[in-house]
Coordinates of C-alpha atoms in Angstrom, one line a residue:
M44 CA 1.0 11.3 -4.2
T45 CA 2.0 14.4 -6.2
L46 CA 5.1 15.6 -4.0
S47 CA 8.8 14.6 -4.3
R48 CA 10.3 11.4 -2.7
D49 CA 13.6 12.4 -2.6
W50 CA 14.2 11.5 0.7
L51 CA 16.0 7.6 1.1
P52 CA 18.7 6.7 -0.2
R53 CA 18.9 4.5 -3.1
R54 CA 20.9 1.3 -4.5
P55 CA 22.6 1.3 -7.7
E56 CA 20.0 -0.6 -9.5
E57 CA 16.8 1.8 -8.2
T58 CA 19.1 4.8 -9.8
E59 CA 19.1 2.7 -12.9
R60 CA 15.7 2.2 -13.1
I61 CA 14.6 5.7 -12.0
A62 CA 17.1 7.1 -15.0
Q63 CA 15.3 5.1 -17.4
G64 CA 11.7 5.7 -15.9
R65 CA 13.0 9.4 -17.0
E66 CA 13.4 8.5 -20.4
L67 CA 9.9 7.5 -21.0
F68 CA 8.5 10.6 -18.7
R69 CA 9.4 14.1 -18.1
Q70 CA 7.8 15.8 -15.0
I71 CA 5.6 18.8 -15.8
G72 CA 5.1 20.7 -11.7
K73 CA 3.3 17.7 -10.2
G74 CA 2.7 15.5 -13.3
L75 CA 4.2 13.0 -15.4
V76 CA 4.3 13.6 -19.0
A77 CA 5.2 10.6 -21.5
Q78 CA 7.5 11.4 -23.8
K79 CA 6.6 8.6 -26.3
S80 CA 3.7 6.9 -27.2
F81 CA 2.3 3.7 -25.4
Q82 CA -0.3 1.3 -26.7
S83 CA -3.7 0.3 -24.3
G84 CA -2.6 -2.8 -22.5
D85 CA 1.2 -1.7 -22.3
V86 CA 3.1 -1.5 -19.3
I87 CA 4.5 1.6 -19.5
L88 CA 6.1 1.3 -15.9
E89 CA 7.7 -1.2 -13.3
E90 CA 8.6 0.0 -10.0
K91 CA 9.2 -1.0 -6.8
P92 CA 9.0 0.8 -3.4
L93 CA 11.3 2.7 -1.5
V94 CA 9.5 0.9 1.5
C95 CA 6.6 -1.0 2.1
A96 CA 4.6 -2.7 5.0
Q97 CA 1.9 -5.2 5.4
F98 CA -1.2 -3.9 7.2
S99 CA -1.3 -4.9 10.8
W100 CA -4.7 -6.4 10.9
N101 CA -3.9 -8.7 8.0
E102 CA -0.9 -9.7 9.7
L103 CA -3.5 -10.4 12.2
Y104 CA -5.4 -12.7 10.8
K105 CA -2.8 -14.9 9.4
Y106 CA -1.9 -13.4 6.3
K107 CA 1.6 -15.0 5.7
A108 CA 3.4 -12.3 3.7
C109 CA 7.1 -12.0 3.4
E110 CA 8.2 -9.2 5.5
F111 CA 10.0 -7.5 2.4
C112 CA 8.2 -7.7 -0.9
L113 CA 4.7 -8.7 0.7
R114 CA 4.8 -11.9 -1.5
S115 CA 2.0 -14.8 0.2
L116 CA 3.9 -17.1 1.7
E117 CA 1.0 -19.5 1.4
N118 CA -0.2 -21.4 -1.8
A119 CA -3.2 -20.9 -3.1
E120 CA -4.9 -23.9 -1.9
E121 CA -3.3 -22.9 2.0
M122 CA -5.1 -19.1 1.4
V123 CA -8.8 -20.4 -0.1
R124 CA -9.2 -23.1 2.6
R125 CA -8.1 -20.4 5.5
L126 CA -10.1 -17.8 4.2
T127 CA -13.2 -19.7 3.4
N128 CA -12.3 -21.5 6.6
D129 CA -13.1 -24.7 4.7
P130 CA -9.9 -27.4 5.1
S131 CA -11.7 -29.5 2.7
I132 CA -11.2 -27.5 -0.6
I133 CA -8.5 -29.0 -3.4
L134 CA -7.9 -26.7 -5.7
P135 CA -7.4 -28.4 -9.7
Y136 CA -3.8 -27.5 -11.3
P137 CA -1.5 -27.1 -8.5
E138 CA 1.5 -26.0 -11.2
C139 CA -0.9 -23.0 -11.4
C140 CA 0.3 -21.8 -8.3
D141 CA 4.2 -19.8 -8.0
V142 CA 4.1 -20.2 -4.3
D143 CA 8.1 -21.9 -3.7
A144 CA 7.9 -23.0 0.1
S145 CA 11.8 -24.2 -1.0
K146 CA 13.3 -20.9 -1.2
F147 CA 11.2 -19.1 2.3
S148 CA 14.1 -17.7 4.5
F149 CA 13.9 -16.4 8.1
C150 CA 16.0 -13.9 10.1
S151 CA 18.4 -15.7 12.5
Q152 CA 17.3 -13.9 15.3
C153 CA 13.5 -12.7 15.5
Q154 CA 12.1 -15.0 12.8
V155 CA 10.6 -12.7 10.6
Q156 CA 9.8 -14.4 7.4
Y157 CA 10.9 -14.1 4.1
C158 CA 10.0 -15.6 0.6
S159 CA 13.6 -16.0 -0.1
P160 CA 17.3 -15.1 0.8
E161 CA 17.4 -12.4 -1.4
C162 CA 14.8 -10.5 0.5
R163 CA 16.2 -11.7 3.8
D164 CA 19.3 -9.7 3.0
A165 CA 17.9 -7.2 1.6
A166 CA 15.9 -6.2 4.2
W167 CA 18.5 -6.7 6.1
N168 CA 20.6 -4.3 4.7
S169 CA 17.7 -2.0 4.3
Y170 CA 16.4 -1.5 8.0
H171 CA 15.7 -4.9 9.6
Q172 CA 19.3 -4.3 11.8
A173 CA 17.6 -1.2 13.5
L174 CA 14.0 -3.6 14.1
C175 CA 15.6 -6.9 15.1
L176 CA 15.5 -6.1 19.1
G177 CA 16.1 -9.9 20.1
P178 CA 12.9 -11.5 20.9
S179 CA 10.7 -13.7 18.3
R180 CA 8.4 -11.3 16.7
E181 CA 5.9 -13.9 17.9
D182 CA 6.5 -12.8 21.0
P183 CA 3.5 -10.5 22.5
D184 CA 5.7 -8.9 24.6
H185 CA 8.0 -8.1 22.0
P186 CA 8.1 -3.9 21.7
L187 CA 6.8 -3.7 18.5
N188 CA 4.1 -5.9 18.9
Q189 CA 3.2 -4.0 21.9
L190 CA 3.2 -0.9 19.6
I191 CA 1.5 -2.6 16.7
N192 CA -1.4 -3.8 19.2
Q193 CA -2.0 -0.5 20.3
W194 CA -2.2 0.7 16.6
R195 CA -4.7 -1.6 15.9
S196 CA -6.6 -0.7 19.1
F197 CA -7.4 2.4 17.5
H198 CA -7.8 1.8 13.8
Y199 CA -10.0 -1.2 12.6
P200 CA -10.4 -2.7 9.0
P201 CA -10.3 -1.7 6.3
E202 CA -6.8 -0.4 6.9
T203 CA -5.1 2.4 4.5
G204 CA -2.1 3.0 6.2
S205 CA 0.2 1.3 8.7
M206 CA 2.5 2.5 11.7
M207 CA 4.9 -0.5 10.5
L208 CA 5.1 2.2 7.5
I209 CA 6.4 4.8 10.0
I210 CA 8.3 2.4 11.6
K211 CA 10.4 1.2 9.1
I212 CA 11.2 4.7 7.5
I213 CA 12.6 5.6 11.0
A214 CA 14.8 2.2 10.7
M215 CA 16.1 3.3 7.1
I216 CA 17.4 6.6 8.8
M217 CA 18.7 4.7 11.5
Q218 CA 20.6 2.6 9.0
A219 CA 21.5 5.3 6.2
K220 CA 25.5 5.4 6.1
D221 CA 25.1 9.4 6.0
K222 CA 22.3 10.4 8.1
S223 CA 22.5 14.2 7.5
A224 CA 22.0 13.9 4.0
V225 CA 18.6 11.4 4.1
I226 CA 17.3 13.3 6.8
S227 CA 18.0 16.7 5.1
K228 CA 16.0 15.2 2.0
F229 CA 13.5 14.1 4.4
S230 CA 12.5 16.9 6.6
T231 CA 12.2 19.1 3.5
F232 CA 9.7 16.8 2.1
V233 CA 8.0 16.6 5.5
N234 CA 7.8 21.0 5.5
S235 CA 6.2 20.6 2.6
V236 CA 3.4 18.6 3.6
I237 CA 3.1 20.7 7.1
N238 CA 3.4 24.1 5.2
E239 CA 0.2 23.2 2.9
R240 CA -1.6 22.3 5.6
E241 CA -0.6 22.2 9.4
D242 CA -3.3 20.2 10.7
I243 CA -3.3 17.5 8.5
A244 CA -2.9 13.9 10.2
H245 CA -4.6 12.3 7.7
K246 CA -8.6 10.6 7.9
L247 CA -6.8 7.6 9.8
L248 CA -5.8 10.0 13.1
G249 CA -8.2 13.1 12.8
E250 CA -8.5 15.5 15.6
Q251 CA -10.9 13.5 17.4
F252 CA -8.2 10.7 18.3
M253 CA -5.6 13.1 19.5
D254 CA -5.5 11.2 22.7
Q255 CA -4.9 8.0 20.7
R256 CA -2.2 9.3 18.6
E257 CA -0.5 10.8 21.5
I258 CA -0.2 7.3 22.9
L259 CA 1.4 5.8 19.5
R260 CA 3.7 8.8 19.7
S261 CA 4.7 8.4 23.4
M262 CA 5.1 4.7 22.5
L263 CA 7.4 5.0 19.5
T264 CA 9.5 7.2 21.4
E265 CA 10.1 4.9 24.1
I266 CA 10.6 2.0 22.4
F267 CA 12.2 3.4 18.9
F268 CA 13.8 7.0 19.5
E269 CA 16.2 8.2 16.5
E270 CA 18.1 11.5 18.1
S271 CA 18.9 12.5 14.8
V272 CA 15.6 12.9 14.4
Q273 CA 14.2 13.9 17.2
Q274 CA 11.8 16.7 15.4
W275 CA 10.1 13.7 14.1
Y276 CA 8.9 12.7 17.8
T277 CA 7.0 15.8 18.1
P278 CA 3.1 15.9 18.0
E279 CA 3.5 18.1 15.3
G280 CA 6.0 15.8 13.1
F281 CA 4.6 12.8 13.9
N282 CA 1.6 14.1 12.7
S283 CA 3.5 14.8 9.3
L284 CA 4.4 12.0 8.7
F285 CA 1.3 10.3 8.8
A286 CA 0.6 13.2 6.4
L287 CA 3.2 11.5 4.7
I288 CA 2.0 8.2 4.5
G289 CA -1.8 9.2 4.4
T290 CA -1.4 11.5 1.1
N291 CA 1.2 9.3 -0.5
G292 CA 0.7 5.5 0.5
Q293 CA 0.0 3.4 -2.3
G294 CA -2.1 0.0 -1.6
I295 CA -0.2 -3.3 -2.5
G296 CA -2.0 -6.3 -2.8
S297 CA -1.0 -10.0 -3.2
S298 CA -2.6 -12.9 -3.6
S299 CA -1.5 -16.4 -4.4
F300 CA -5.2 -17.8 -5.1
S301 CA -5.7 -14.6 -7.4
R302 CA -2.6 -15.7 -9.3
W303 CA -3.9 -19.0 -9.4
V304 CA -6.9 -17.8 -11.0
K305 CA -5.1 -15.6 -13.4
A306 CA -2.4 -18.7 -14.6
T307 CA -5.3 -20.9 -15.3
E308 CA -7.0 -18.8 -18.2
E309 CA -3.6 -19.4 -19.8
L310 CA -4.5 -23.4 -19.6
Q311 CA -5.7 -25.2 -23.2
L312 CA -8.7 -26.7 -21.9
G313 CA -11.9 -28.0 -23.6
D314 CA -15.2 -25.8 -23.1
A315 CA -16.9 -28.2 -20.7
E316 CA -13.4 -28.2 -18.9
K317 CA -13.1 -24.7 -18.9
Q318 CA -16.5 -23.5 -18.1
Q319 CA -16.8 -26.1 -14.9
L320 CA -13.4 -24.3 -13.8
D321 CA -15.0 -20.7 -14.5
D322 CA -17.8 -21.8 -12.4
N323 CA -15.8 -23.6 -9.5
I324 CA -13.8 -20.4 -9.3
D325 CA -17.0 -17.9 -9.3
K326 CA -18.0 -20.2 -6.5
L327 CA -14.9 -20.0 -5.0
Y328 CA -15.1 -16.4 -4.5
D329 CA -18.7 -16.2 -3.8
R330 CA -17.0 -18.4 -0.7
L331 CA -14.6 -15.6 0.2
Q332 CA -16.7 -13.0 0.4
E333 CA -19.3 -14.0 2.2
V334 CA -16.7 -15.8 5.0
S335 CA -13.8 -12.9 4.7
G336 CA -15.1 -9.7 3.1
S337 CA -13.0 -7.4 2.2
F338 CA -9.9 -9.5 3.7
L339 CA -8.7 -11.3 0.5
D340 CA -5.2 -10.0 -0.4
C341 CA -1.9 -10.2 1.8
E342 CA -2.3 -6.3 1.6
G343 CA 0.0 -3.6 2.9
S344 CA 0.9 0.2 1.8
G345 CA 4.0 1.5 0.2
L346 CA 5.7 4.5 -1.0
Y347 CA 6.9 5.0 -5.0
Q348 CA 8.8 7.5 -6.2
L349 CA 7.8 7.7 -10.0
Q350 CA 4.1 6.3 -9.6
S351 CA 4.0 9.4 -7.0
A352 CA 4.3 12.0 -9.4
A353 CA 1.5 10.9 -11.6
N354 CA -1.6 12.9 -10.9
H355 CA -4.9 12.0 -10.4
S356 CA -8.1 11.5 -12.5
C357 CA -11.5 10.4 -12.4
V358 CA -11.3 9.2 -15.7
P359 CA -7.4 7.9 -15.9
N360 CA -5.3 6.6 -18.6
T361 CA -3.2 4.3 -16.4
E362 CA -3.9 1.6 -14.0
I363 CA -1.7 0.3 -11.2
T364 CA -1.4 -3.7 -10.7
F365 CA 0.8 -5.9 -8.9
S366 CA 0.6 -8.9 -11.6
H367 CA 4.3 -10.0 -10.2
G368 CA 2.5 -11.0 -6.5
D369 CA 4.9 -8.9 -4.5
H370 CA 5.1 -5.3 -4.0
T371 CA 6.3 -4.4 -7.5
L372 CA 4.2 -2.0 -8.9
S373 CA 2.8 -1.9 -12.5
L374 CA 1.4 0.9 -14.4
V375 CA -0.8 0.0 -17.4
A376 CA -2.3 1.8 -20.1
L377 CA -5.9 1.8 -20.1
T378 CA -5.9 3.9 -23.3
D379 CA -3.4 4.8 -26.1
I380 CA -1.4 7.6 -25.2
Q381 CA 0.9 10.2 -27.3
P382 CA 3.6 11.8 -26.6
D383 CA 3.3 15.0 -24.4
E384 CA 0.2 13.7 -23.2
E385 CA -0.1 13.2 -19.2
I386 CA -0.2 10.3 -17.5
T387 CA -2.8 10.2 -14.8
I388 CA -4.1 7.7 -12.4
S389 CA -7.0 6.8 -9.9
Y390 CA -6.3 7.6 -6.3
L391 CA -9.4 6.0 -5.2
G392 CA -10.6 2.6 -5.4
C393 CA -13.1 1.0 -8.2
C394 CA -16.2 1.9 -5.8
G395 CA -14.9 5.2 -5.0
L396 CA -14.8 5.9 -9.1
D397 CA -18.3 4.5 -9.2
R398 CA -19.6 6.9 -6.6
G399 CA -20.9 10.7 -7.4
R400 CA -19.2 13.3 -7.7
H401 CA -19.8 14.7 -4.4
S402 CA -18.5 11.8 -2.8
R403 CA -15.4 11.7 -5.0
Q404 CA -14.9 15.0 -4.5
K405 CA -15.0 15.0 -0.6
A406 CA -12.5 11.9 -0.4
L407 CA -9.9 13.5 -2.8
K408 CA -9.8 16.7 -0.3
E409 CA -9.9 15.0 2.6
N410 CA -7.5 12.5 1.6
Y411 CA -5.5 14.3 -1.0
L412 CA -5.7 17.8 -0.6
F413 CA -7.1 19.2 -3.9
T414 CA -9.9 19.8 -5.4
C415 CA -10.1 17.6 -8.8
N416 CA -10.9 19.2 -12.0
C417 CA -10.9 16.1 -14.5
P418 CA -13.0 16.5 -17.5
K419 CA -15.5 13.4 -15.5
C420 CA -15.6 16.6 -12.4
V421 CA -15.9 19.2 -14.6
S422 CA -18.7 17.2 -17.2
Q423 CA -20.9 16.3 -13.8
C424 CA -20.5 19.6 -11.8
D425 CA -23.8 21.2 -12.3
D426 CA -25.9 17.9 -12.6
E427 CA -26.9 17.5 -9.4
S428 CA -28.6 14.3 -10.0
I429 CA -25.3 12.9 -9.5
T430 CA -24.9 13.2 -6.2
T431 CA -27.5 11.4 -4.3
D432 CA -28.9 11.8 -0.9
D433 CA -27.6 8.1 0.0
E434 CA -24.3 8.8 -0.8
E435 CA -24.2 12.1 1.4
E436 CA -25.8 10.1 4.2
E437 CA -22.7 7.7 3.8
D438 CA -20.3 10.4 3.9
E439 CA -22.0 12.0 7.0
D440 CA -21.9 8.3 8.6
D441 CA -17.8 7.9 7.9
E442 CA -17.4 11.1 9.8
D443 CA -18.8 9.5 12.7
N444 CA -17.0 6.3 12.5
E445 CA -13.6 5.7 14.5
I446 CA -10.3 5.7 12.8

């Protein structure tokens, strides 16, 4: 997350947005520092990714999401029915769901679905021309489906990366008008990762999965080869691409049900009606957890330029949200932030932050190649009680698991 991502062509609106962001922050080394004050709760940054992709297992389990922006293509009721496996559920207040099926659009050739004609056109102009290989993406014999199915056979949920993210990066290079400029920027970025640690391939594809990685690399070379970046198809280059998405990929969550829940909070209801609604929502979440576990969102992964410059802290002063229901990332202040104060985020999820120092340090070292010296880690440095035997055993078990 702390490395430059200046390797993809920018649309004019992206350049303007980045310029506006730099008026609010300045970059010092590998971090962001505020140039103005923010209050707790302020949205201090909104950003769209350079590229994003839905997780392959979410797609397999019929999480219908816009191929470009990951917005849910199910209304809230459809989503909760599927995730609870109960077609009888009826959600009240349907006006609180903002999914508009009348705007849905498809690629006329491969039938990939989008939430709007605008997303369809944006995908086509950015990468989809290179990915639209003729037959419907519903066809199991589609070359990309074969590659993604192979990826799934090696990598089971929960996912933290996507083979499709790498494919889209290559497709963007294929469609770039000035390939040499994009390749030059991207190659510099990849080399900086390799030089920092030559054997990094992210935990998803560690050394114990060398054979599986070679299968994926061979398939990618056979069905989606781009001569101008042929070095990326070598074992070392392929590893560097996984290092990129592993250390820089930001998880994305979009859920029409979650947005419906949020919208109901704004309803003007009586106390009794409000309490009944809250109780029913709690019961629905319990059923969702029981039936679907962590498969609750149309989740994916994306690469964000401005957000990537923010360093990690186990006591961050901002948090990442996806309040628009698509791939738009919002950075929200958790505390009051003063000018010249560093902007920090957490690279770990809520559960990860709640674990002991040992587990946090282990995850950050393996996935992001640094030892955290934030105030929380420093204060816990000499407190052995913070690390439990159970956590250490869980870490050992994780190392024995597949990808």
